[in-house]
């Protein structure tokens, strides 16, 4: 499973490198910063529950950058703290499309990455020789598939504010994955 | 300066990530299981229990065996608390999970004997607030609830969102009442089948029975259990209400399916404690006392016991459930009656075989499940 995770992350890195830089007439790196609320849940707007809070920071590279639309590759790092359950630190990349209507835009992304999870509860492993139980390392490396959709507003000076609904998973988890949802509130600006 | 700030922020976040919940130390010292050292089969039973625990990757296993021709034997191997490496003792408290249902059903039968309800009373009459919330509440009877033939949904086993909500915030689940759980996960949902058509295990049946008991008796279920079972029959270590009791054996599970056992006690507490479907905390010794009184017809009349030990008919398929009791068909021991108890971190069995007058209780603190058929050989 670890090999698969490494392969998927490598794939994301390669595709990210292949993406083009933003419009050269506007210098600076686009920086996306968002705060999000996270919860372990199936996709739902009806019964959104409180869980953890997190922060995500990243940049965008563009395969296609037109006035009305963009084909985007993102590269992000983030962290969330879910009290009494777990903390997570992640590095991921997403591929997506953004459509502008005036100053408003909608976008959607699909991606994946690596999630370093640290459950709050301790884990133990059995020594095969003695049968005794010893504390196991607290952190676990997981594959993190993501899918998201967002809505944003671009100001004249190119800074944007946005909200985004994201679903991400922890894999492997038992049979398939442990689903999480996150509601982001963020901004994007050019960093000179 | 900017880089330093970013670095400091991340360092702070990573430090927060290192926080873990402390596993509180038990207040009593570990004891031994030497009490049964002189039992004629002590060595054999101890070895079998040790092999079983090792095979199924269980931190701690406790077993009680009672054969007609032998004195009772209780043994314990392994640990009750891995954080503090506490030895499991034969007197330790376990969460018994669904074994609770047998005691709750006993109370219902007692109430029937006392004329406080009838098994054919319908849910809508007993709990009028179910009208409009649970379909066909007028045709679902107490008998359907006791026998798991009501067709009412079971969020604990069949509703992924219930399970994820429990993982997401166990603390919140602790604070939710049965009414809130019913409101959120049961009300308005269609029946899985028409009442009496089939048999399908549902914890909701016993949430509702718990409400019926509390309403008719006008007391909390814990108090009713004390009055009907715990106090008269000397179950001095058993309780149902929610307590912050650090002496209860901790539960473990291969939660992330990575071969490591995670401490899932917080989830078990949230899912079961205080609930009529699985909240009983007890000891093997107390379950022995309950068994002796119950199967001898001392708590409820022998006819009522017999009725509980009768598989309830269904119109389609087969049923293996009586009234609050599960059947266990053993080629070695004949038909057994009792209950399983499963939580994320608990795997428990309590079964009595009338033909052999044999009883066993097993408590394991790994809820991943195990094959306990070796017990049949020991009780034969």
Coordinates of C-alpha atoms in Angstrom, one line a residue:
Chain A
X1 CA 0.0 0.0 0.0
X2 CA 2.9 2.3 0.8
X3 CA 4.3 1.8 -2.7
X4 CA 0.9 2.8 -4.2
X5 CA 0.9 5.9 -2.0
X6 CA 4.4 6.9 -3.1
X7 CA 3.5 6.3 -6.7
X8 CA 0.4 8.5 -6.5
X9 CA 2.2 11.3 -4.8
X10 CA 5.0 11.1 -7.5
X11 CA 2.4 11.3 -10.2
X12 CA 0.9 14.4 -8.6
X13 CA 4.3 16.0 -8.4
X14 CA 5.1 15.2 -12.0
X15 CA 1.8 16.6 -13.3
X16 CA 2.3 19.7 -11.1
X17 CA 5.7 20.4 -12.6
X18 CA 4.2 20.1 -16.1
X19 CA 1.7 22.8 -15.5
X20 CA 2.5 26.3 -16.8
X21 CA 3.3 29.4 -14.8
X22 CA 0.7 32.0 -14.4
X23 CA 0.2 34.8 -16.9
X24 CA 3.7 36.4 -17.1
X25 CA 2.3 39.9 -17.3
X26 CA 1.3 39.6 -13.7
X27 CA 4.3 38.8 -11.7
X28 CA 4.1 37.0 -8.4
X29 CA 3.1 33.6 -7.1
X30 CA -0.6 33.0 -6.3
X31 CA -1.0 32.0 -2.7
X32 CA -4.1 30.4 -1.5
X33 CA -4.8 30.5 2.2
X34 CA -7.9 29.1 3.9
X35 CA -9.2 28.2 7.3
X36 CA -11.5 25.2 7.4
X37 CA -13.8 23.3 9.7
X38 CA -13.4 19.6 9.4
X39 CA -15.6 16.7 10.4
X40 CA -15.7 12.9 9.9
X41 CA -18.9 12.5 7.9
X42 CA -20.5 11.4 4.7
X43 CA -21.3 14.2 2.4
X44 CA -24.1 16.2 3.9
X45 CA -25.3 19.8 4.3
X46 CA -28.3 18.7 6.3
X47 CA -26.4 17.5 9.4
X48 CA -23.1 19.3 9.3
X49 CA -21.4 18.6 12.7
X50 CA -18.5 20.3 14.4
X51 CA -15.3 18.4 14.4
X52 CA -11.9 20.0 14.0
X53 CA -10.4 23.1 12.5
X54 CA -7.6 23.4 10.1
X55 CA -5.5 25.6 7.9
X56 CA -4.4 25.1 4.3
X57 CA -1.9 27.0 2.3
X58 CA -1.0 26.5 -1.3
X59 CA -0.3 27.8 -4.7
X60 CA -1.7 27.4 -8.2
X61 CA -0.1 26.6 -11.5
X62 CA -2.0 27.0 -14.8
X63 CA -2.2 24.6 -17.7
X64 CA -4.5 27.2 -19.4
X65 CA -5.1 30.8 -18.2
X66 CA -7.8 32.7 -20.1
X67 CA -9.8 35.7 -18.9
X68 CA -12.9 33.6 -18.5
X69 CA -11.5 30.3 -17.3
X70 CA -8.5 28.5 -15.9
X71 CA -7.3 24.9 -16.0
X72 CA -5.4 24.6 -12.7
X73 CA -3.0 22.4 -10.8
X74 CA -2.7 23.2 -7.1
X75 CA 0.0 22.3 -4.6
X76 CA -1.0 22.5 -0.9
X77 CA 0.1 21.8 2.6
X78 CA -2.3 21.8 5.5
X79 CA -3.0 20.9 9.0
X80 CA -6.1 20.1 11.1
X81 CA -6.8 19.4 14.7
X82 CA -9.8 17.3 15.6
X83 CA -10.1 17.3 19.4
X84 CA -10.4 13.8 21.0
X85 CA -10.0 12.1 17.6
X86 CA -6.9 12.9 15.6
X87 CA -4.6 15.5 14.1
X88 CA -3.6 15.5 10.4
X89 CA -0.8 17.1 8.4
X90 CA -1.1 16.8 4.7
X91 CA 0.6 17.6 1.4
X92 CA -1.6 17.3 -1.7
X93 CA -2.2 18.4 -5.2
X94 CA -5.4 19.0 -7.1
X95 CA -6.4 19.3 -10.7
X96 CA -9.3 21.6 -11.5
X97 CA -11.3 24.0 -13.6
X98 CA -12.4 27.5 -12.8
X99 CA -15.0 29.5 -14.7
X100 CA -15.4 33.3 -14.2
X101 CA -18.7 35.2 -14.7
X102 CA -17.7 38.8 -14.2
X103 CA -16.0 38.9 -10.8
X104 CA -17.6 35.8 -9.6
X105 CA -16.3 32.3 -10.2
X106 CA -17.0 28.7 -9.6
X107 CA -14.4 25.9 -9.6
X108 CA -14.1 22.2 -8.9
X109 CA -11.1 20.1 -8.1
X110 CA -10.0 16.5 -7.9
X111 CA -6.8 15.5 -6.2
X112 CA -4.8 13.4 -3.8
X113 CA -1.9 13.5 -1.5
X114 CA -0.3 12.2 1.6
X115 CA -1.9 12.6 5.1
X116 CA 0.1 12.1 8.2
X117 CA -2.5 11.2 10.9
X118 CA -1.9 11.1 14.6
X119 CA -4.9 9.6 16.5
X120 CA -5.5 10.9 20.0
X121 CA -6.0 7.4 21.3
X122 CA -2.8 5.3 21.7
X123 CA -2.3 2.1 19.7
X124 CA -0.4 -1.1 20.6
X125 CA 1.3 -3.9 18.8
X126 CA 1.7 -7.5 20.0
X127 CA 5.2 -8.9 20.2
X128 CA 5.0 -12.1 18.2
X129 CA 7.5 -13.9 20.5
X130 CA 6.5 -12.8 24.0
X131 CA 2.9 -12.0 23.3
X132 CA 3.3 -8.8 25.2
X133 CA 1.8 -5.5 24.0
X134 CA 3.9 -2.4 23.4
X135 CA 3.0 1.1 22.4
X136 CA 3.0 1.5 18.6
X137 CA 4.2 4.6 16.8
X138 CA 1.5 7.3 17.1
X139 CA 1.5 8.5 13.5
X140 CA 0.2 6.8 10.4
X141 CA 0.8 7.7 6.7
X142 CA -2.3 7.6 4.6
X143 CA -3.3 8.3 1.0
X144 CA -5.7 11.3 0.9
X145 CA -8.1 11.5 -2.1
X146 CA -9.9 14.8 -2.3
X147 CA -12.8 16.3 -4.3
X148 CA -14.1 19.9 -3.9
X149 CA -16.2 22.6 -5.3
X150 CA -16.0 26.3 -4.6
X151 CA -17.4 29.7 -5.1
X152 CA -15.3 32.9 -5.1
X153 CA -15.2 36.6 -5.8
X154 CA -12.3 38.4 -7.5
X155 CA -11.5 42.0 -6.6
X156 CA -10.0 44.5 -9.1
X157 CA -6.5 44.1 -7.6
X158 CA -6.7 40.3 -8.4
X159 CA -7.2 39.3 -4.7
X160 CA -10.0 36.8 -4.3
X161 CA -12.1 35.5 -1.4
X162 CA -13.8 32.2 -1.7
X163 CA -15.6 29.4 0.1
X164 CA -15.1 25.8 -0.7
X165 CA -16.7 22.5 0.2
X166 CA -14.3 19.6 0.2
X167 CA -14.5 15.9 0.8
X168 CA -11.4 14.0 1.6
X169 CA -10.6 10.5 2.7
X170 CA -8.2 8.5 4.8
X171 CA -7.0 5.4 2.9
X172 CA -6.7 2.7 3.8
X173 CA -9.3 2.5 6.5
X174 CA -10.9 -0.9 7.1
X175 CA -12.6 -1.8 3.8
X176 CA -12.3 1.5 1.9
X177 CA -11.7 4.9 3.4
X178 CA -12.7 7.1 6.3
X179 CA -14.6 10.1 4.9
X180 CA -14.1 13.7 6.1
X181 CA -15.7 16.9 4.9
X182 CA -14.3 20.4 5.2
X183 CA -15.8 23.8 4.7
X184 CA -13.2 26.4 3.7
X185 CA -13.2 30.1 3.9
X186 CA -10.1 31.6 2.3
X187 CA -8.3 34.2 0.2
X188 CA -6.0 34.1 -2.8
X189 CA -3.4 36.8 -3.5
X190 CA -0.3 37.4 -5.5
X191 CA 2.9 37.1 -3.5
X192 CA 5.7 39.1 -5.0
Chain B
X1 CA 11.3 37.6 9.3
X2 CA 8.3 36.3 7.2
X3 CA 10.0 32.9 7.0
X4 CA 10.6 32.9 10.7
X5 CA 7.0 33.7 11.4
X6 CA 5.7 30.9 9.1
X7 CA 8.2 28.5 10.6
X8 CA 7.1 29.4 14.2
X9 CA 3.5 29.0 13.3
X10 CA 4.1 25.5 11.9
X11 CA 6.2 24.5 14.9
X12 CA 3.3 25.6 17.2
X13 CA 0.8 23.6 15.1
X14 CA 3.0 20.5 15.2
X15 CA 3.3 20.8 19.0
X16 CA -0.5 21.0 19.4
X17 CA -0.6 17.8 17.2
X18 CA 1.4 16.0 19.9
X19 CA -1.4 16.3 22.5
X20 CA -2.9 13.0 23.5
X21 CA -5.7 12.1 25.9
X22 CA -4.3 10.6 29.1
X23 CA -5.5 7.1 30.0
X24 CA -6.4 7.3 33.6
X25 CA -4.8 4.8 35.9
X26 CA -7.2 2.4 37.7
X27 CA -7.8 3.2 41.3
X28 CA -7.3 -0.4 42.6
X29 CA -4.2 -2.6 42.5
X30 CA -4.0 -5.6 40.2
X31 CA -5.0 -8.9 41.9
X32 CA -4.4 -12.5 41.0
X33 CA -6.5 -15.3 39.7
X34 CA -5.2 -17.8 42.2
X35 CA -8.7 -18.2 43.8
X36 CA -9.4 -21.1 41.5
X37 CA -5.9 -22.6 41.5
X38 CA -7.3 -25.7 43.3
X39 CA -10.0 -26.3 40.8
X40 CA -9.5 -29.8 39.3
X41 CA -9.2 -28.4 35.8
X42 CA -7.5 -25.1 36.5
X43 CA -4.5 -25.9 34.4
X44 CA -6.4 -27.1 31.4
X45 CA -8.8 -24.1 31.5
X46 CA -6.0 -21.6 32.0
X47 CA -4.1 -23.0 29.1
X48 CA -7.1 -23.0 26.8
X49 CA -7.9 -19.4 27.7
X50 CA -4.3 -18.3 27.2
X51 CA -4.1 -20.0 23.8
X52 CA -7.4 -18.4 22.8
X53 CA -6.3 -14.9 23.8
X54 CA -3.0 -15.2 21.9
X55 CA -4.7 -16.6 18.8
X56 CA -7.2 -13.8 18.5
X57 CA -4.8 -11.0 19.5
X58 CA -6.8 -10.0 22.6
X59 CA -5.1 -7.9 25.3
X60 CA -7.2 -9.5 28.0
X61 CA -9.6 -12.4 28.2
X62 CA -11.7 -13.5 31.1
X63 CA -13.7 -16.8 31.2
X64 CA -16.2 -18.3 33.6
X65 CA -17.1 -22.0 33.2
X66 CA -19.8 -23.8 35.2
X67 CA -20.5 -27.5 34.6
X68 CA -23.1 -29.5 36.4
X69 CA -20.5 -31.8 37.9
X70 CA -17.9 -29.2 38.8
X71 CA -17.5 -26.1 40.9
X72 CA -17.4 -22.9 39.0
X73 CA -14.1 -21.7 37.6
X74 CA -13.1 -18.2 36.6
X75 CA -9.8 -17.3 35.0
X76 CA -8.3 -14.2 33.5
X77 CA -5.2 -13.7 31.3
X78 CA -3.6 -10.6 29.8
X79 CA -4.1 -7.0 30.5
X80 CA -7.1 -4.8 31.3
X81 CA -5.2 -1.6 30.5
X82 CA -2.3 -1.6 28.1
X83 CA -1.3 2.0 28.9
X84 CA -0.5 1.1 32.5
X85 CA 0.1 -2.6 31.8
X86 CA -2.5 -3.6 34.4
X87 CA -3.2 -7.3 34.8
X88 CA -6.7 -8.4 34.1
X89 CA -8.4 -9.7 37.3
X90 CA -11.3 -12.1 37.5
X91 CA -13.3 -9.5 39.4
X92 CA -12.8 -6.8 36.8
X93 CA -15.7 -4.8 35.4
X94 CA -16.5 -5.2 31.7
X95 CA -18.9 -3.4 29.4
X96 CA -21.2 -6.3 28.5
X97 CA -22.7 -4.7 25.4
X98 CA -25.9 -6.4 24.2
X99 CA -25.9 -8.9 27.1
X100 CA -27.8 -5.9 28.7
X101 CA -30.8 -6.8 26.5
X102 CA -31.4 -10.0 28.5
X103 CA -31.7 -8.1 31.7
X104 CA -33.9 -5.4 30.2
X105 CA -36.1 -8.1 28.7
X106 CA -36.3 -9.8 32.2
X107 CA -37.6 -6.5 33.6
X108 CA -40.2 -6.3 30.8
X109 CA -41.4 -9.9 31.7
X110 CA -41.5 -9.0 35.3
X111 CA -43.7 -6.0 34.5
X112 CA -45.9 -8.3 32.4
X113 CA -46.3 -10.7 35.4
X114 CA -47.2 -7.7 37.6
X115 CA -49.9 -6.6 35.1
X116 CA -48.1 -3.4 34.1
X117 CA -48.0 -4.3 30.4
X118 CA -48.9 -7.1 28.0
X119 CA -46.6 -8.5 25.3
X120 CA -49.4 -7.7 22.8
X121 CA -49.6 -4.0 23.7
X122 CA -48.6 -1.8 20.8
X123 CA -46.0 0.8 20.6
X124 CA -48.4 3.6 19.8
X125 CA -50.4 2.9 22.9
X126 CA -47.4 2.7 25.2
X127 CA -45.5 5.6 23.7
X128 CA -48.0 7.9 21.9
X129 CA -45.2 10.1 20.7
X130 CA -44.2 7.3 18.3
X131 CA -47.4 7.9 16.3
X132 CA -46.3 9.6 13.1
X133 CA -42.6 9.1 13.9
X134 CA -42.3 5.3 13.6
X135 CA -44.4 3.7 10.8
X136 CA -47.0 1.2 11.9
X137 CA -46.5 2.0 15.5
X138 CA -50.0 0.7 16.1
X139 CA -49.1 -2.8 14.9
X140 CA -45.6 -3.1 16.5
X141 CA -46.0 -4.9 19.8
X142 CA -43.8 -5.4 22.8
X143 CA -43.3 -8.9 21.6
X144 CA -42.0 -7.7 18.3
X145 CA -39.6 -5.4 20.1
X146 CA -38.3 -8.1 22.4
X147 CA -37.9 -10.6 19.5
X148 CA -36.4 -8.2 16.9
X149 CA -39.2 -8.7 14.6
X150 CA -40.5 -5.1 14.5
X151 CA -38.7 -4.1 11.3
X152 CA -37.5 -0.8 12.9
X153 CA -34.2 0.4 11.6
X154 CA -30.9 -0.1 13.5
X155 CA -28.7 2.9 13.2
X156 CA -25.9 1.4 15.3
X157 CA -25.3 -1.4 12.8
X158 CA -26.8 -0.2 9.5
X159 CA -26.4 3.6 9.4
X160 CA -23.0 4.7 8.3
X161 CA -23.7 8.3 9.3
X162 CA -24.6 7.3 12.9
X163 CA -21.2 5.4 13.1
X164 CA -19.3 8.3 11.6
X165 CA -21.0 10.8 13.9
X166 CA -20.0 8.6 16.8
X167 CA -16.3 8.6 15.6
X168 CA -16.5 12.3 14.8
X169 CA -17.5 13.4 18.3
X170 CA -17.9 10.6 20.9
X171 CA -18.3 13.3 23.6
X172 CA -21.3 14.7 21.9
X173 CA -22.9 11.2 21.7
X174 CA -22.4 10.9 25.5
X175 CA -24.5 14.0 25.9
X176 CA -27.3 12.9 23.6
X177 CA -30.4 11.4 25.1
X178 CA -32.2 8.4 23.7
X179 CA -34.9 10.8 22.4
X180 CA -32.4 12.8 20.5
X181 CA -30.9 9.7 18.9
X182 CA -34.3 8.5 17.9
X183 CA -35.2 11.9 16.5
X184 CA -32.0 12.1 14.4
X185 CA -31.6 8.5 13.2
X186 CA -34.9 6.6 13.5
X187 CA -37.9 8.9 13.2
X188 CA -39.4 9.1 9.8
X189 CA -37.5 6.2 8.4
X190 CA -39.4 3.4 6.7
X191 CA -39.6 0.0 8.4
X192 CA -37.2 -2.6 6.9
X193 CA -40.1 -5.1 6.8
X194 CA -43.7 -5.3 8.1
X195 CA -43.8 -6.2 11.9
X196 CA -43.7 -10.0 12.3
X197 CA -42.6 -10.7 8.8
X198 CA -39.0 -11.3 9.4
X199 CA -36.3 -11.1 12.1
X200 CA -33.6 -8.5 12.0
X201 CA -31.6 -7.4 15.0
X202 CA -32.2 -3.8 15.9
X203 CA -30.9 -1.9 18.9
X204 CA -33.7 0.6 18.5
X205 CA -36.1 -2.1 19.8
X206 CA -34.4 -1.9 23.2
X207 CA -34.0 1.9 23.2
X208 CA -37.8 1.9 22.9
X209 CA -38.3 -0.8 25.6
X210 CA -36.1 1.2 27.9
X211 CA -38.4 4.2 27.4
X212 CA -41.5 2.0 28.0
X213 CA -40.0 0.7 31.3
X214 CA -39.1 4.2 32.5
X215 CA -42.5 5.6 31.5
X216 CA -44.6 2.9 33.2
X217 CA -42.4 2.6 36.3
X218 CA -41.8 6.4 36.5
X219 CA -38.2 5.7 37.3
X220 CA -34.9 5.6 35.5
X221 CA -33.9 2.3 34.0
X222 CA -30.9 2.0 36.4
X223 CA -33.3 2.2 39.4
X224 CA -35.7 -0.3 38.0
X225 CA -32.8 -2.8 37.3
X226 CA -31.6 -2.2 40.9
X227 CA -35.1 -3.0 42.2
X228 CA -35.8 -6.0 40.1
X229 CA -32.4 -7.7 39.7
X230 CA -29.3 -6.1 41.1
X231 CA -30.3 -5.6 44.8
X232 CA -32.5 -8.7 45.4
X233 CA -30.0 -11.1 43.7
X234 CA -26.8 -9.6 45.0
X235 CA -25.3 -8.2 41.7
X236 CA -23.3 -5.7 43.7
X237 CA -20.9 -4.7 41.0
X238 CA -23.4 -4.2 38.1
X239 CA -24.8 -0.9 36.9
X240 CA -26.3 0.7 33.8
X241 CA -26.0 4.5 34.4
X242 CA -23.1 6.5 33.0
X243 CA -20.2 6.8 35.4
X244 CA -16.7 8.0 35.0
X245 CA -15.4 4.6 36.2
X246 CA -11.7 4.1 35.4
X247 CA -11.8 0.5 36.8
X248 CA -13.8 -0.7 33.8
X249 CA -11.6 -2.8 31.5
X250 CA -10.5 -0.7 28.5
X251 CA -11.5 -1.8 25.0
X252 CA -9.2 -2.2 22.0
X253 CA -9.7 -2.7 18.3
X254 CA -7.7 -2.9 15.1
X255 CA -9.5 0.4 14.2
X256 CA -7.3 1.4 11.2
X257 CA -7.0 -2.2 10.0
X258 CA -3.2 -1.9 10.3
X259 CA -2.6 -4.7 12.8
X260 CA -2.4 -2.3 15.7
X261 CA -4.9 -2.2 18.5
X262 CA -6.2 1.2 19.3
X263 CA -7.7 2.1 22.6
X264 CA -11.4 2.7 21.7
X265 CA -12.8 3.0 25.2
X266 CA -14.1 6.5 24.5
X267 CA -16.1 5.3 21.6
X268 CA -17.5 2.3 23.6
X269 CA -18.5 4.6 26.4
X270 CA -20.3 7.0 24.0
X271 CA -22.0 4.2 22.1
X272 CA -23.2 2.1 25.0
X273 CA -23.1 3.5 28.5
X274 CA -26.4 4.2 30.1
X275 CA -28.3 2.7 27.2
X276 CA -31.0 0.0 27.4
X277 CA -29.5 -1.8 24.4
X278 CA -26.0 -2.3 25.7
X279 CA -25.0 -0.2 28.7
X280 CA -24.7 -2.8 31.4
X281 CA -21.3 -2.8 33.2
X282 CA -20.8 -6.0 35.1
X283 CA -18.5 -8.8 36.2
X284 CA -18.4 -12.5 35.4
X285 CA -19.4 -13.2 39.1
X286 CA -22.4 -11.0 38.8
X287 CA -23.5 -12.6 35.6
X288 CA -23.2 -16.0 37.3
X289 CA -25.5 -14.7 40.1
X290 CA -28.0 -13.4 37.5
X291 CA -27.9 -16.8 35.6
X292 CA -28.5 -18.9 38.7
X293 CA -31.4 -16.7 39.7
X294 CA -32.9 -16.2 36.2
X295 CA -32.8 -19.8 34.9
X296 CA -34.0 -21.1 38.3
X297 CA -37.1 -18.9 37.8
X298 CA -36.4 -16.8 40.9
X299 CA -36.5 -13.4 39.2
X300 CA -39.4 -14.1 36.9
X301 CA -41.6 -17.2 36.9
X302 CA -40.3 -20.3 35.2
X303 CA -43.1 -20.0 32.6
X304 CA -41.9 -16.5 31.7
X305 CA -38.3 -17.8 31.4
X306 CA -39.6 -20.6 29.2
X307 CA -41.4 -18.0 27.0
X308 CA -38.2 -16.0 26.7
X309 CA -36.4 -19.2 25.6
X310 CA -38.9 -19.8 22.8
X311 CA -37.9 -18.9 19.3
X312 CA -40.4 -16.4 18.1
X313 CA -42.1 -17.3 14.8
X314 CA -41.8 -15.1 11.7
X315 CA -43.8 -15.2 8.5
X316 CA -40.7 -15.3 6.2
X317 CA -37.3 -16.8 6.8
X318 CA -36.0 -18.1 10.1
X319 CA -35.5 -16.6 13.5
X320 CA -32.9 -17.6 16.2
X321 CA -34.1 -15.1 18.8
X322 CA -36.4 -15.6 21.7
X323 CA -37.6 -12.7 23.9
X324 CA -34.4 -10.8 24.7
X325 CA -32.4 -14.0 24.5
X326 CA -30.4 -15.4 21.6
X327 CA -30.3 -19.1 20.9
X328 CA -27.0 -21.0 20.4
X329 CA -27.3 -24.4 18.9
X330 CA -24.4 -26.5 19.9
X331 CA -23.9 -30.1 18.8
X332 CA -22.0 -30.8 22.0
X333 CA -24.3 -29.1 24.5
X334 CA -27.7 -28.8 22.9
X335 CA -29.6 -25.6 22.7
X336 CA -28.1 -22.7 24.7
X337 CA -29.7 -19.4 25.7
X338 CA -28.0 -16.1 26.5
X339 CA -26.6 -13.3 24.5
X340 CA -23.6 -11.9 22.7
X341 CA -22.2 -8.5 23.6
X342 CA -20.2 -6.6 21.0
X343 CA -18.9 -3.1 21.1
X344 CA -15.9 -1.8 19.1
X345 CA -13.6 -2.8 22.0
X346 CA -15.6 -5.6 23.6
X347 CA -16.4 -9.1 22.5
X348 CA -18.5 -10.9 25.2
X349 CA -20.6 -14.1 25.5
X350 CA -23.0 -15.2 28.1
X351 CA -24.7 -18.6 27.4
X352 CA -26.5 -21.2 29.5
X353 CA -27.2 -24.7 28.2
X354 CA -30.2 -26.2 30.1
X355 CA -29.7 -29.8 29.0
X356 CA -26.2 -29.9 30.5
X357 CA -26.8 -27.3 33.2
X358 CA -23.6 -25.6 31.8
X359 CA -22.8 -21.9 31.7
X360 CA -20.0 -19.9 30.3
X361 CA -19.1 -16.2 30.3
X362 CA -16.3 -14.8 28.1
X363 CA -15.2 -11.2 28.1
X364 CA -12.5 -10.1 25.7
X365 CA -11.3 -6.5 25.3
X366 CA -10.7 -6.7 21.6
X367 CA -14.0 -6.1 19.8
X368 CA -12.8 -7.6 16.5
X369 CA -14.6 -10.9 17.2
X370 CA -13.3 -14.4 17.8
X371 CA -14.3 -18.1 17.5
X372 CA -15.3 -19.2 21.0
X373 CA -16.4 -22.7 20.1
X374 CA -13.5 -24.2 22.1
X375 CA -15.7 -23.6 25.1
X376 CA -18.1 -26.3 23.9
X377 CA -15.4 -28.9 24.2
X378 CA -14.6 -27.7 27.8
X379 CA -18.2 -27.8 28.9
X380 CA -19.1 -31.1 27.2

